[in-house]
Structures are given as structure tokens and as C-alpha cells.
PDB file of C-alpha atoms in Angstrom:
ATOM      1  CA  LYS A 419     -10.740  35.184 -38.159  1.00 48.00           C
ATOM      2  CA  SER A 420     -13.224  33.475 -36.243  1.00 46.00           C
ATOM      3  CA  SER A 421     -14.617  30.219 -37.720  1.00 52.00           C
ATOM      4  CA  PRO A 422     -17.870  30.101 -38.748  1.00 48.00           C
ATOM      5  CA  VAL A 423     -19.138  27.812 -35.991  1.00 45.00           C
ATOM      6  CA  THR A 424     -17.485  30.766 -33.385  1.00 50.00           C
ATOM      7  CA  ALA A 425     -19.638  33.749 -35.216  1.00 47.00           C
ATOM      8  CA  ALA A 426     -22.250  31.744 -35.024  1.00 44.00           C
ATOM      9  CA  SER A 427     -21.461  31.261 -31.298  1.00 49.00           C
ATOM     10  CA  ASP A 428     -21.170  34.513 -30.275  1.00 53.00           C
ATOM     11  CA  SER A 429     -23.995  35.396 -32.253  1.00 48.00           C
ATOM     12  CA  ILE A 430     -25.717  33.469 -30.043  1.00 45.00           C
ATOM     13  CA  ASN A 431     -24.705  34.743 -27.131  1.00 51.00           C
ATOM     14  CA  MET A 432     -25.088  38.089 -27.605  1.00 48.00           C
ATOM     15  CA  ASN A 433     -28.943  37.333 -28.561  1.00 50.00           C
ATOM     16  CA  CYS A 434     -29.118  35.756 -25.291  1.00 47.00           C
ATOM     17  CA  SER A 435     -27.605  38.734 -23.558  1.00 49.00           C
ATOM     18  CA  VAL A 436     -29.986  41.007 -25.279  1.00 43.00           C
ATOM     19  CA  GLN A 437     -32.647  38.862 -24.116  1.00 46.00           C
ATOM     20  CA  HIS A 438     -31.603  38.861 -20.917  1.00 45.00           C
ATOM     21  CA  ARG A 439     -31.089  42.658 -20.342  1.00 46.00           C
ATOM     22  CA  VAL A 440     -34.574  42.856 -21.959  1.00 41.00           C
ATOM     23  CA  LEU A 441     -35.780  40.569 -19.171  1.00 43.00           C
ATOM     24  CA  LEU A 442     -34.049  42.276 -16.474  1.00 43.00           C
ATOM     25  CA  SER A 443     -35.228  45.551 -17.661  1.00 43.00           C
ATOM     26  CA  TYR A 444     -38.931  44.581 -17.927  1.00 46.00           C
ATOM     27  CA  GLY A 445     -38.546  43.518 -14.050  1.00 47.00           C
ATOM     28  CA  MET A 446     -37.199  46.145 -12.615  1.00 42.00           C
ATOM     29  CA  GLU A 447     -39.564  48.565 -14.631  1.00 45.00           C
ATOM     30  CA  LYS A 448     -42.170  46.034 -13.031  1.00 45.00           C
ATOM     31  CA  ARG A 449     -40.588  46.444  -9.512  1.00 43.00           C
ATOM     32  CA  LEU A 450     -40.350  50.200  -9.603  1.00 40.00           C
ATOM     33  CA  ASP A 451     -43.005  51.661 -11.120  1.00 51.00           C
ATOM     34  CA  PRO A 452     -45.467  51.104  -8.112  1.00 47.00           C
ATOM     35  CA  VAL A 453     -48.689  51.823 -10.299  1.00 62.00           C
ATOM     36  CA  THR A 454     -48.120  48.695 -12.767  1.00 85.00           C
ATOM     37  CA  LEU A 455     -51.085  47.053 -14.112  1.00 92.00           C
ATOM     38  CA  GLN A 456     -48.374  43.995 -15.635  1.00 94.00           C
ATOM     39  CA  PRO A 457     -49.139  41.881 -12.833  1.00 94.00           C
ATOM     40  CA  PHE A 458     -53.013  42.361 -12.762  1.00 93.00           C
ATOM     41  CA  TRP A 459     -52.626  41.808 -16.737  1.00 94.00           C
ATOM     42  CA  ASP A 460     -50.272  38.845 -16.107  1.00 94.00           C
ATOM     43  CA  PHE A 461     -53.800  37.375 -14.108  1.00 94.00           C
ATOM     44  CA  VAL A 462     -55.900  37.931 -16.343  1.00 93.00           C
ATOM     45  CA  LYS A 463     -53.888  36.342 -19.332  1.00 92.00           C
ATOM     46  CA  ALA A 464     -54.240  33.256 -17.386  1.00 92.00           C
ATOM     47  CA  LYS A 465     -57.461  32.991 -18.129  1.00 91.00           C
ATOM     48  CA  GLU A 466     -57.144  33.003 -21.562  1.00 90.00           C
ATOM     49  CA  PRO A 467     -59.059  29.833 -22.448  1.00 90.00           C
ATOM     50  CA  LEU A 468     -61.855  31.121 -20.732  1.00 90.00           C
ATOM     51  CA  ILE A 469     -61.628  34.666 -22.188  1.00 90.00           C
ATOM     52  CA  LYS A 470     -61.301  33.883 -25.697  1.00 88.00           C
ATOM     53  CA  SER A 471     -64.397  31.442 -25.710  1.00 88.00           C
ATOM     54  CA  PRO A 472     -67.810  32.440 -27.322  1.00 87.00           C
ATOM     55  CA  TYR A 473     -69.246  32.051 -23.489  1.00 89.00           C
ATOM     56  CA  PHE A 474     -67.163  34.698 -21.814  1.00 90.00           C
ATOM     57  CA  PRO A 475     -68.914  38.097 -22.887  1.00 89.00           C
ATOM     58  CA  VAL A 476     -72.593  36.447 -22.101  1.00 90.00           C
ATOM     59  CA  LEU A 477     -71.136  35.223 -18.757  1.00 92.00           C
ATOM     60  CA  PHE A 478     -68.904  38.725 -18.033  1.00 93.00           C
ATOM     61  CA  SER A 479     -71.774  40.342 -18.723  1.00 93.00           C
ATOM     62  CA  PHE A 480     -74.957  38.749 -16.921  1.00 94.00           C
ATOM     63  CA  THR A 481     -72.712  38.403 -13.811  1.00 95.00           C
ATOM     64  CA  ALA A 482     -71.297  41.920 -13.386  1.00 96.00           C
ATOM     65  CA  TYR A 483     -74.802  43.305 -13.703  1.00 96.00           C
ATOM     66  CA  MET A 484     -76.590  40.658 -11.546  1.00 96.00           C
ATOM     67  CA  SER A 485     -73.367  41.213  -9.094  1.00 97.00           C
ATOM     68  CA  PHE A 486     -74.043  45.400  -9.420  1.00 97.00           C
ATOM     69  CA  CYS A 487     -77.751  44.954  -8.637  1.00 97.00           C
ATOM     70  CA  LEU A 488     -78.139  42.612  -5.631  1.00 97.00           C
ATOM     71  CA  PRO A 489     -76.703  45.442  -3.152  1.00 96.00           C
ATOM     72  CA  TYR A 490     -79.723  47.475  -4.337  1.00 96.00           C
ATOM     73  CA  ILE A 491     -81.774  44.777  -4.103  1.00 96.00           C
ATOM     74  CA  ALA A 492     -81.028  44.288  -0.573  1.00 95.00           C
ATOM     75  CA  LEU A 493     -81.445  48.036   0.045  1.00 95.00           C
ATOM     76  CA  ASP A 494     -84.924  47.676  -1.533  1.00 94.00           C
ATOM     77  CA  PHE A 495     -85.896  45.168   1.161  1.00 93.00           C
ATOM     78  CA  LEU A 496     -84.166  46.886   3.870  1.00 93.00           C
ATOM     79  CA  SER A 497     -85.800  50.229   3.105  1.00 89.00           C
ATOM     80  CA  THR A 498     -89.315  49.171   4.144  1.00 87.00           C
ATOM     81  CA  LYS A 499     -88.339  48.389   7.523  1.00 88.00           C
ATOM     82  CA  ILE A 500     -85.518  50.684   8.290  1.00 89.00           C
ATOM     83  CA  PRO A 501     -85.551  54.595   8.641  1.00 90.00           C
ATOM     84  CA  ALA A 502     -82.033  54.829   8.282  1.00 89.00           C
ATOM     85  CA  VAL A 503     -81.701  52.972   4.966  1.00 90.00           C
ATOM     86  CA  ARG A 504     -84.992  54.810   3.193  1.00 90.00           C
ATOM     87  CA  LYS A 505     -83.856  58.124   4.137  1.00 92.00           C
ATOM     88  CA  TYR A 506     -81.799  57.522   0.679  1.00 94.00           C
ATOM     89  CA  LYS A 507     -83.939  56.607  -1.162  1.00 94.00           C
ATOM     90  CA  ILE A 508     -84.910  59.332  -4.126  1.00 93.00           C
ATOM     91  CA  GLN A 509     -88.581  58.472  -4.078  1.00 91.00           C
ATOM     92  CA  PRO A 510     -89.400  57.296  -0.796  1.00 89.00           C
ATOM     93  CA  LEU A 511     -92.641  56.648  -1.071  1.00 86.00           C
ATOM     94  CA  SER A 512     -92.544  54.051  -3.884  1.00 88.00           C
ATOM     95  CA  TYR A 513     -90.955  50.757  -3.717  1.00 88.00           C
ATOM     96  CA  PRO A 514     -90.189  47.856  -5.578  1.00 92.00           C
ATOM     97  CA  THR A 515     -92.293  44.544  -4.985  1.00 91.00           C
ATOM     98  CA  LEU A 516     -90.945  40.832  -5.411  1.00 92.00           C
ATOM     99  CA  GLY A 517     -93.962  40.867  -8.089  1.00 93.00           C
ATOM    100  CA  MET A 518     -91.743  44.246 -10.073  1.00 94.00           C
ATOM    101  CA  MET A 519     -88.776  42.785  -9.912  1.00 95.00           C
ATOM    102  CA  VAL A 520     -89.476  38.432 -11.037  1.00 96.00           C
ATOM    103  CA  PRO A 521     -90.458  39.874 -14.804  1.00 95.00           C
ATOM    104  CA  CYS A 522     -87.711  41.980 -15.011  1.00 95.00           C
ATOM    105  CA  MET A 523     -85.190  39.464 -13.435  1.00 95.00           C
ATOM    106  CA  VAL A 524     -87.085  36.697 -16.081  1.00 95.00           C
ATOM    107  CA  GLN A 525     -86.636  39.399 -18.706  1.00 95.00           C
ATOM    108  CA  CYS A 526     -82.961  39.610 -18.436  1.00 94.00           C
ATOM    109  CA  VAL A 527     -82.188  35.925 -18.286  1.00 95.00           C
ATOM    110  CA  TYR A 528     -84.314  35.714 -21.456  1.00 94.00           C
ATOM    111  CA  HIS A 529     -82.533  38.309 -23.289  1.00 93.00           C
ATOM    112  CA  HIS A 530     -78.974  37.314 -22.056  1.00 92.00           C
ATOM    113  CA  VAL A 531     -79.645  33.444 -23.503  1.00 91.00           C
ATOM    114  CA  VAL A 532     -81.629  33.991 -26.849  1.00 90.00           C
ATOM    115  CA  LEU A 533     -80.042  37.376 -27.759  1.00 87.00           C
ATOM    116  CA  ILE A 534     -77.171  38.464 -26.328  1.00 87.00           C
ATOM    117  CA  PHE A 535     -75.216  35.080 -26.294  1.00 88.00           C
ATOM    118  CA  PRO A 536     -76.214  34.195 -30.326  1.00 89.00           C
ATOM    119  CA  VAL A 537     -74.352  37.995 -30.903  1.00 84.00           C
ATOM    120  CA  THR A 538     -71.323  36.961 -29.290  1.00 84.00           C
ATOM    121  CA  VAL A 539     -71.112  33.823 -30.469  1.00 83.00           C
ATOM    122  CA  ALA A 540     -71.199  35.168 -34.231  1.00 81.00           C
ATOM    123  CA  HIS A 541     -68.815  38.295 -33.236  1.00 75.00           C
ATOM    124  CA  TRP A 542     -66.758  35.278 -31.841  1.00 74.00           C
ATOM    125  CA  TYR A 543     -66.508  33.233 -35.110  1.00 72.00           C
ATOM    126  CA  TRP A 544     -65.792  35.814 -37.490  1.00 78.00           C
ATOM    127  CA  ILE A 545     -63.278  38.411 -35.049  1.00 74.00           C
ATOM    128  CA  SER A 546     -60.685  36.466 -32.925  1.00 77.00           C
ATOM    129  CA  VAL A 547     -59.774  37.811 -29.593  1.00 80.00           C
ATOM    130  CA  ASP A 548     -56.705  38.881 -29.264  1.00 85.00           C
ATOM    131  CA  LEU A 549     -54.974  39.521 -25.679  1.00 90.00           C
ATOM    132  CA  PRO A 550     -51.318  41.225 -26.104  1.00 92.00           C
ATOM    133  CA  VAL A 551     -48.593  40.166 -24.072  1.00 92.00           C
ATOM    134  CA  MET A 552     -48.292  43.946 -22.438  1.00 94.00           C
ATOM    135  CA  ALA A 553     -50.715  45.798 -20.052  1.00 94.00           C
ATOM    136  CA  PRO A 554     -51.515  49.150 -20.965  1.00 94.00           C
ATOM    137  CA  GLU A 555     -50.163  52.546 -18.339  1.00 95.00           C
ATOM    138  CA  LEU A 556     -52.579  53.331 -15.737  1.00 95.00           C
ATOM    139  CA  PRO A 557     -52.946  56.657 -17.376  1.00 95.00           C
ATOM    140  CA  ARG A 558     -53.923  55.878 -20.599  1.00 95.00           C
ATOM    141  CA  VAL A 559     -56.336  53.475 -18.964  1.00 96.00           C
ATOM    142  CA  LEU A 560     -58.072  56.169 -17.036  1.00 96.00           C
ATOM    143  CA  LEU A 561     -57.707  58.072 -20.389  1.00 97.00           C
ATOM    144  CA  ASP A 562     -59.324  55.569 -22.484  1.00 97.00           C
ATOM    145  CA  VAL A 563     -62.138  54.652 -20.410  1.00 97.00           C
ATOM    146  CA  THR A 564     -63.016  58.310 -19.372  1.00 97.00           C
ATOM    147  CA  LEU A 565     -63.094  58.684 -23.078  1.00 98.00           C
ATOM    148  CA  CYS A 566     -65.483  55.718 -23.983  1.00 97.00           C
ATOM    149  CA  LEU A 567     -67.929  56.919 -21.405  1.00 98.00           C
ATOM    150  CA  LEU A 568     -68.196  60.227 -22.648  1.00 98.00           C
ATOM    151  CA  LEU A 569     -68.368  58.761 -26.119  1.00 97.00           C
ATOM    152  CA  PHE A 570     -70.864  56.790 -24.692  1.00 98.00           C
ATOM    153  CA  ASP A 571     -72.780  59.412 -22.691  1.00 97.00           C
ATOM    154  CA  PHE A 572     -73.327  61.825 -26.555  1.00 97.00           C
ATOM    155  CA  GLN A 573     -74.336  58.736 -28.546  1.00 97.00           C
ATOM    156  CA  TYR A 574     -76.944  58.033 -25.482  1.00 97.00           C
ATOM    157  CA  PHE A 575     -78.009  61.223 -25.317  1.00 97.00           C
ATOM    158  CA  LEU A 576     -79.075  61.753 -28.854  1.00 97.00           C
ATOM    159  CA  TRP A 577     -80.308  58.111 -29.121  1.00 97.00           C
ATOM    160  CA  HIS A 578     -82.571  58.786 -26.179  1.00 97.00           C
ATOM    161  CA  LEU A 579     -83.351  62.227 -26.847  1.00 97.00           C
ATOM    162  CA  LEU A 580     -84.675  61.022 -30.864  1.00 96.00           C
ATOM    163  CA  HIS A 581     -86.667  58.369 -29.139  1.00 96.00           C
ATOM    164  CA  HIS A 582     -88.472  60.686 -27.155  1.00 96.00           C
ATOM    165  CA  LYS A 583     -89.405  63.491 -29.922  1.00 95.00           C
ATOM    166  CA  VAL A 584     -90.501  60.485 -32.778  1.00 96.00           C
ATOM    167  CA  PRO A 585     -93.594  59.007 -30.877  1.00 95.00           C
ATOM    168  CA  TRP A 586     -93.073  56.112 -33.616  1.00 96.00           C
ATOM    169  CA  LEU A 587     -90.159  55.148 -32.289  1.00 95.00           C
ATOM    170  CA  TYR A 588     -91.068  55.992 -28.445  1.00 95.00           C
ATOM    171  CA  LYS A 589     -94.121  53.514 -28.726  1.00 95.00           C
ATOM    172  CA  THR A 590     -92.381  51.046 -30.801  1.00 94.00           C
ATOM    173  CA  PHE A 591     -88.980  50.879 -29.056  1.00 95.00           C
ATOM    174  CA  HIS A 592     -88.840  52.583 -25.709  1.00 95.00           C
ATOM    175  CA  LYS A 593     -92.347  52.920 -23.647  1.00 94.00           C
ATOM    176  CA  VAL A 594     -91.209  49.274 -22.669  1.00 94.00           C
ATOM    177  CA  HIS A 595     -88.159  50.957 -19.970  1.00 95.00           C
ATOM    178  CA  HIS A 596     -90.913  53.831 -18.921  1.00 94.00           C
ATOM    179  CA  LYS A 597     -93.273  51.014 -17.495  1.00 92.00           C
ATOM    180  CA  HIS A 598     -91.580  52.077 -13.968  1.00 91.00           C
ATOM    181  CA  VAL A 599     -91.890  55.587 -13.097  1.00 91.00           C
ATOM    182  CA  SER A 600     -89.733  55.011  -9.916  1.00 91.00           C
ATOM    183  CA  THR A 601     -86.810  52.921 -10.956  1.00 93.00           C
ATOM    184  CA  PHE A 602     -85.477  50.156  -9.152  1.00 95.00           C
ATOM    185  CA  ALA A 603     -82.085  48.555  -9.985  1.00 96.00           C
ATOM    186  CA  LEU A 604     -83.525  45.749 -11.893  1.00 96.00           C
ATOM    187  CA  THR A 605     -85.203  48.152 -14.804  1.00 96.00           C
ATOM    188  CA  THR A 606     -81.769  48.856 -15.827  1.00 96.00           C
ATOM    189  CA  GLN A 607     -81.871  46.592 -18.602  1.00 94.00           C
ATOM    190  CA  TYR A 608     -86.052  46.170 -18.520  1.00 95.00           C
ATOM    191  CA  SER A 609     -85.979  47.113 -21.960  1.00 94.00           C
ATOM    192  CA  SER A 610     -86.628  46.395 -25.848  1.00 94.00           C
ATOM    193  CA  VAL A 611     -84.575  44.246 -27.983  1.00 92.00           C
ATOM    194  CA  TRP A 612     -84.009  47.386 -30.087  1.00 93.00           C
ATOM    195  CA  GLU A 613     -83.144  49.222 -27.291  1.00 95.00           C
ATOM    196  CA  LEU A 614     -80.214  46.915 -25.672  1.00 92.00           C
ATOM    197  CA  LEU A 615     -78.797  46.032 -28.856  1.00 91.00           C
ATOM    198  CA  SER A 616     -78.056  49.779 -30.129  1.00 94.00           C
ATOM    199  CA  LEU A 617     -76.956  50.869 -26.642  1.00 94.00           C
ATOM    200  CA  GLY A 618     -75.247  47.464 -26.514  1.00 92.00           C
ATOM    201  CA  PHE A 619     -73.922  48.202 -30.149  1.00 92.00           C
ATOM    202  CA  PHE A 620     -72.495  51.916 -29.023  1.00 95.00           C
ATOM    203  CA  ALA A 621     -70.662  50.087 -25.881  1.00 94.00           C
ATOM    204  CA  ALA A 622     -68.942  47.687 -27.640  1.00 92.00           C
ATOM    205  CA  ILE A 623     -67.939  49.851 -30.842  1.00 94.00           C
ATOM    206  CA  ASN A 624     -66.498  52.693 -29.041  1.00 96.00           C
ATOM    207  CA  PRO A 625     -63.579  50.801 -27.533  1.00 95.00           C
ATOM    208  CA  VAL A 626     -62.775  49.443 -30.826  1.00 93.00           C
ATOM    209  CA  LEU A 627     -63.059  53.376 -32.471  1.00 95.00           C
ATOM    210  CA  LEU A 628     -60.117  54.500 -29.774  1.00 95.00           C
ATOM    211  CA  LYS A 629     -58.141  51.468 -30.241  1.00 93.00           C
ATOM    212  CA  CYS A 630     -58.528  50.276 -26.603  1.00 95.00           C
ATOM    213  CA  HIS A 631     -56.502  47.611 -24.841  1.00 95.00           C
ATOM    214  CA  PRO A 632     -58.275  44.320 -24.456  1.00 94.00           C
ATOM    215  CA  LEU A 633     -58.213  45.890 -20.442  1.00 95.00           C
ATOM    216  CA  SER A 634     -59.025  48.772 -20.638  1.00 96.00           C
ATOM    217  CA  GLU A 635     -62.488  47.725 -22.472  1.00 95.00           C
ATOM    218  CA  MET A 636     -63.220  45.370 -19.510  1.00 95.00           C
ATOM    219  CA  ILE A 637     -62.918  47.883 -17.364  1.00 97.00           C
ATOM    220  CA  PHE A 638     -64.918  50.158 -19.481  1.00 97.00           C
ATOM    221  CA  PHE A 639     -67.693  47.451 -19.807  1.00 96.00           C
ATOM    222  CA  LEU A 640     -67.420  46.878 -16.052  1.00 97.00           C
ATOM    223  CA  VAL A 641     -67.787  50.490 -15.130  1.00 97.00           C
ATOM    224  CA  ASN A 642     -70.286  51.356 -17.442  1.00 97.00           C
ATOM    225  CA  ILE A 643     -72.899  48.419 -16.187  1.00 97.00           C
ATOM    226  CA  TRP A 644     -71.968  49.835 -12.723  1.00 97.00           C
ATOM    227  CA  LEU A 645     -73.075  53.522 -13.425  1.00 97.00           C
ATOM    228  CA  SER A 646     -76.505  52.403 -15.649  1.00 97.00           C
ATOM    229  CA  VAL A 647     -77.435  50.125 -12.653  1.00 97.00           C
ATOM    230  CA  GLU A 648     -76.672  53.077 -10.164  1.00 97.00           C
ATOM    231  CA  ASP A 649     -78.815  55.302 -12.748  1.00 96.00           C
ATOM    232  CA  HIS A 650     -81.768  53.170 -11.878  1.00 96.00           C
ATOM    233  CA  SER A 651     -81.043  52.245  -8.332  1.00 95.00           C
ATOM    234  CA  GLY A 652     -83.627  54.565  -6.772  1.00 94.00           C
ATOM    235  CA  TYR A 653     -80.570  55.360  -4.361  1.00 96.00           C
ATOM    236  CA  GLU A 654     -78.942  58.137  -3.622  1.00 95.00           C
ATOM    237  CA  LEU A 655     -75.563  57.412  -1.249  1.00 94.00           C
ATOM    238  CA  PRO A 656     -73.243  59.258   0.446  1.00 94.00           C
ATOM    239  CA  TRP A 657     -70.668  57.604  -1.746  1.00 94.00           C
ATOM    240  CA  SER A 658     -73.119  57.626  -4.982  1.00 95.00           C
ATOM    241  CA  THR A 659     -71.131  59.371  -8.091  1.00 95.00           C
ATOM    242  CA  ASN A 660     -72.819  62.535  -8.595  1.00 94.00           C
ATOM    243  CA  ARG A 661     -71.866  63.139  -5.458  1.00 94.00           C
ATOM    244  CA  LEU A 662     -68.129  62.584  -5.707  1.00 94.00           C
ATOM    245  CA  MET A 663     -68.052  64.461  -9.194  1.00 93.00           C
ATOM    246  CA  PRO A 664     -67.504  68.244  -8.351  1.00 91.00           C
ATOM    247  CA  PHE A 665     -69.585  71.173  -9.806  1.00 90.00           C
ATOM    248  CA  GLY A 666     -72.619  69.296 -10.948  1.00 90.00           C
ATOM    249  CA  LEU A 667     -70.863  67.631 -13.557  1.00 94.00           C
ATOM    250  CA  TYR A 668     -72.614  64.064 -13.381  1.00 96.00           C
ATOM    251  CA  GLY A 669     -75.939  63.733 -12.790  1.00 94.00           C
ATOM    252  CA  GLY A 670     -76.359  60.214 -11.252  1.00 93.00           C
ATOM    253  CA  ALA A 671     -79.466  58.607 -10.194  1.00 95.00           C
ATOM    254  CA  PRO A 672     -81.403  62.014  -9.060  1.00 94.00           C
ATOM    255  CA  HIS A 673     -80.591  62.853 -12.693  1.00 95.00           C
ATOM    256  CA  HIS A 674     -82.008  59.831 -14.404  1.00 95.00           C
ATOM    257  CA  ASP A 675     -85.090  59.331 -11.878  1.00 94.00           C
ATOM    258  CA  LEU A 676     -86.022  62.590 -12.548  1.00 94.00           C
ATOM    259  CA  HIS A 677     -85.765  61.486 -16.188  1.00 95.00           C
ATOM    260  CA  HIS A 678     -88.677  59.132 -15.565  1.00 94.00           C
ATOM    261  CA  LEU A 679     -90.361  60.993 -13.299  1.00 91.00           C
ATOM    262  CA  LYS A 680     -91.172  63.731 -15.037  1.00 89.00           C
ATOM    263  CA  PHE A 681     -90.259  62.309 -18.575  1.00 87.00           C
ATOM    264  CA  ARG A 682     -89.343  65.442 -20.452  1.00 90.00           C
ATOM    265  CA  CYS A 683     -85.753  66.153 -19.302  1.00 94.00           C
ATOM    266  CA  ASN A 684     -82.404  64.930 -18.535  1.00 95.00           C
ATOM    267  CA  TYR A 685     -81.838  62.724 -21.274  1.00 97.00           C
ATOM    268  CA  ALA A 686     -77.921  62.202 -21.020  1.00 96.00           C
ATOM    269  CA  PRO A 687     -77.061  59.012 -19.052  1.00 95.00           C
ATOM    270  CA  TYR A 688     -74.225  59.883 -17.045  1.00 96.00           C
ATOM    271  CA  PHE A 689     -72.935  63.702 -17.653  1.00 97.00           C
ATOM    272  CA  THR A 690     -74.795  67.027 -17.713  1.00 96.00           C
ATOM    273  CA  HIS A 691     -73.198  68.918 -20.088  1.00 96.00           C
ATOM    274  CA  TRP A 692     -75.611  67.455 -23.129  1.00 97.00           C
ATOM    275  CA  ASP A 693     -78.770  68.711 -21.374  1.00 97.00           C
ATOM    276  CA  ARG A 694     -77.302  71.794 -19.983  1.00 96.00           C
ATOM    277  CA  LEU A 695     -76.606  72.857 -23.838  1.00 96.00           C
ATOM    278  CA  PHE A 696     -79.496  71.271 -25.433  1.00 95.00           C
ATOM    279  CA  GLY A 697     -81.770  73.014 -22.261  1.00 95.00           C
ATOM    280  CA  THR A 698     -83.469  69.987 -21.263  1.00 95.00           C
ATOM    281  CA  LEU A 699     -81.752  69.836 -17.927  1.00 95.00           C
ATOM    282  CA  ALA A 700     -83.530  69.502 -14.992  1.00 93.00           C
ATOM    283  CA  HIS A 701     -82.695  69.653 -11.443  1.00 82.00           C
ATOM    284  CA  ALA A 702     -84.119  66.783  -9.124  1.00 67.00           C
ATOM    285  CA  ARG A 703     -84.220  69.276  -5.480  1.00 55.00           C
ATOM    286  CA  SER A 704     -85.943  72.370  -7.400  1.00 38.00           C
ATOM    287  CA  GLN A 705     -88.775  69.769  -9.565  1.00 36.00           C
ATOM    288  CA  GLN A 706     -89.782  66.897  -6.918  1.00 36.00           C
TER     289      GLN A 706
END
């Protein structure tokens, strides 16, 4: 019979061997899988103190929003002088001026500092951020982001339709967003506090409902902000999302621009199936 010391030693060696095999297997899987997200997730986790701080959500949101707006702001100034740029403008006779952009920018900063930041601090205080060790698989990320977008599209459609059909809701909450008939990138978040909070709530709760990995959640937020800005950009570029998706499934900037122009159509923010089902779909080329 082995002594207790020998048995303990064998147990330790066995545990170490098992851990070694697990780590070795994990390392081999990372090398064999060409689309693994683990290295990227490890890079993100290295910034864990920042991500877990109460300042991160508002910095993330504002930085992403402004980064996506800046290229379109540049196009707005270039399109007045360069015909090659102007041809991609959906409403080529309407140009945003600096006087139109500044109030949108001021309101955006005000909302992020006075409204979004306190909300994110409260969320940080009550709910801790948990970053798992393992990254999700790429197919799962793509599925989660797609489902979050489809769910948000449905929620926004119902919210938007209701606020157009009920005059009190429109005048009290949604009318601010319709100040500009010809949209530009900075009008994306030019809205009332209620509209900003309610749509922000939909975007925040969907990854929770679908039990998404934090990486999927971050990617969804980025994609959602980008698509919202593109919707309001006023440009249909060769690489615009609506041109990349087949069969007219995605409306994009022409779809939403027409909503601001005609008012009583195209209530869904991204996809076209809900407007098609409810009979509120209008096509930009046939309407302008």
C-alpha cells in the first residue's frame, strides 16, 4: 500500500497532468481554429478595469457614435463642392449647414453627460459586469447579433408606429426627431429624452433577454449605432448596407430618409418586412 504522502503526491501530479492536458488542448484548438475569437477576447479582457468602470458605457457609446458620424460630416462638406460625392446624396438639393449641425452636437453631448452617464452609473452600482474567460464561437456571435438586430427592429417598429398614430405621443415625444426633413448623420440622436431612453432600453435589454456573451453584446451595440447613423446619413453609397443585402430585405438610408420626407411610411429602422406586412412600405425611387 502507498503511504498517505505518496497518495497525495500522486493526486497532485494527476491534477497537474489533467490541467496541463486541458491547457494544451485549449492551445491546440486556438491554433487549429482559424476564426477563433479568443485572442481578440483576451485583448478585450486585458482592459477589464476600464470595462468594469462606470465611465466605460458612456465613453463607448459617445466615441462610437462620433466616430461613425465623422465620415458623413466630411461628406456633407465635400458634397457641396465635389459633384462625384454629391451624386450619392439622397436629397441632393439639401445640405446641412454648420448652424444645423452644432445644435445636434450640443444636444448629444448634453444627453450623454446629464442623462446617459447617471443611468450607466446606476446600472454599474446595482449590476456587476462579469467577463467570462472563454470567448464565444464566431457562428454564435453572428447569430446573437442578428437576433438582437431583428428584435430591436421589431420593437422600434411598434414604438415608432405608435408614436406616429397617437397625436399626443408624437407632439410630446417624437416631433423633435422630425425637425429635419432631410436627415444628416448628427440627426441620429437628435431626439427627446424619452425617445433616447426608451430606444436605449430596447438596445440594452435585448442581449440580456437572449443571454448573449459580453463580446456579442459589444458588437451588437457597435453595429446598432453604425446602422442608425447610416440610416440618417442622407447618403446611399455603393457599399451601403441596403445595397449589400439582397431582395430588398434591408431598407437602409433611402428607406428611412423617405420616412422623414413623406412622414407616413417606412416605420421600421432597418429591415423592410414589418412595413411590408403592415402595408406601410414605400420605395424611395418610386416616391421621389
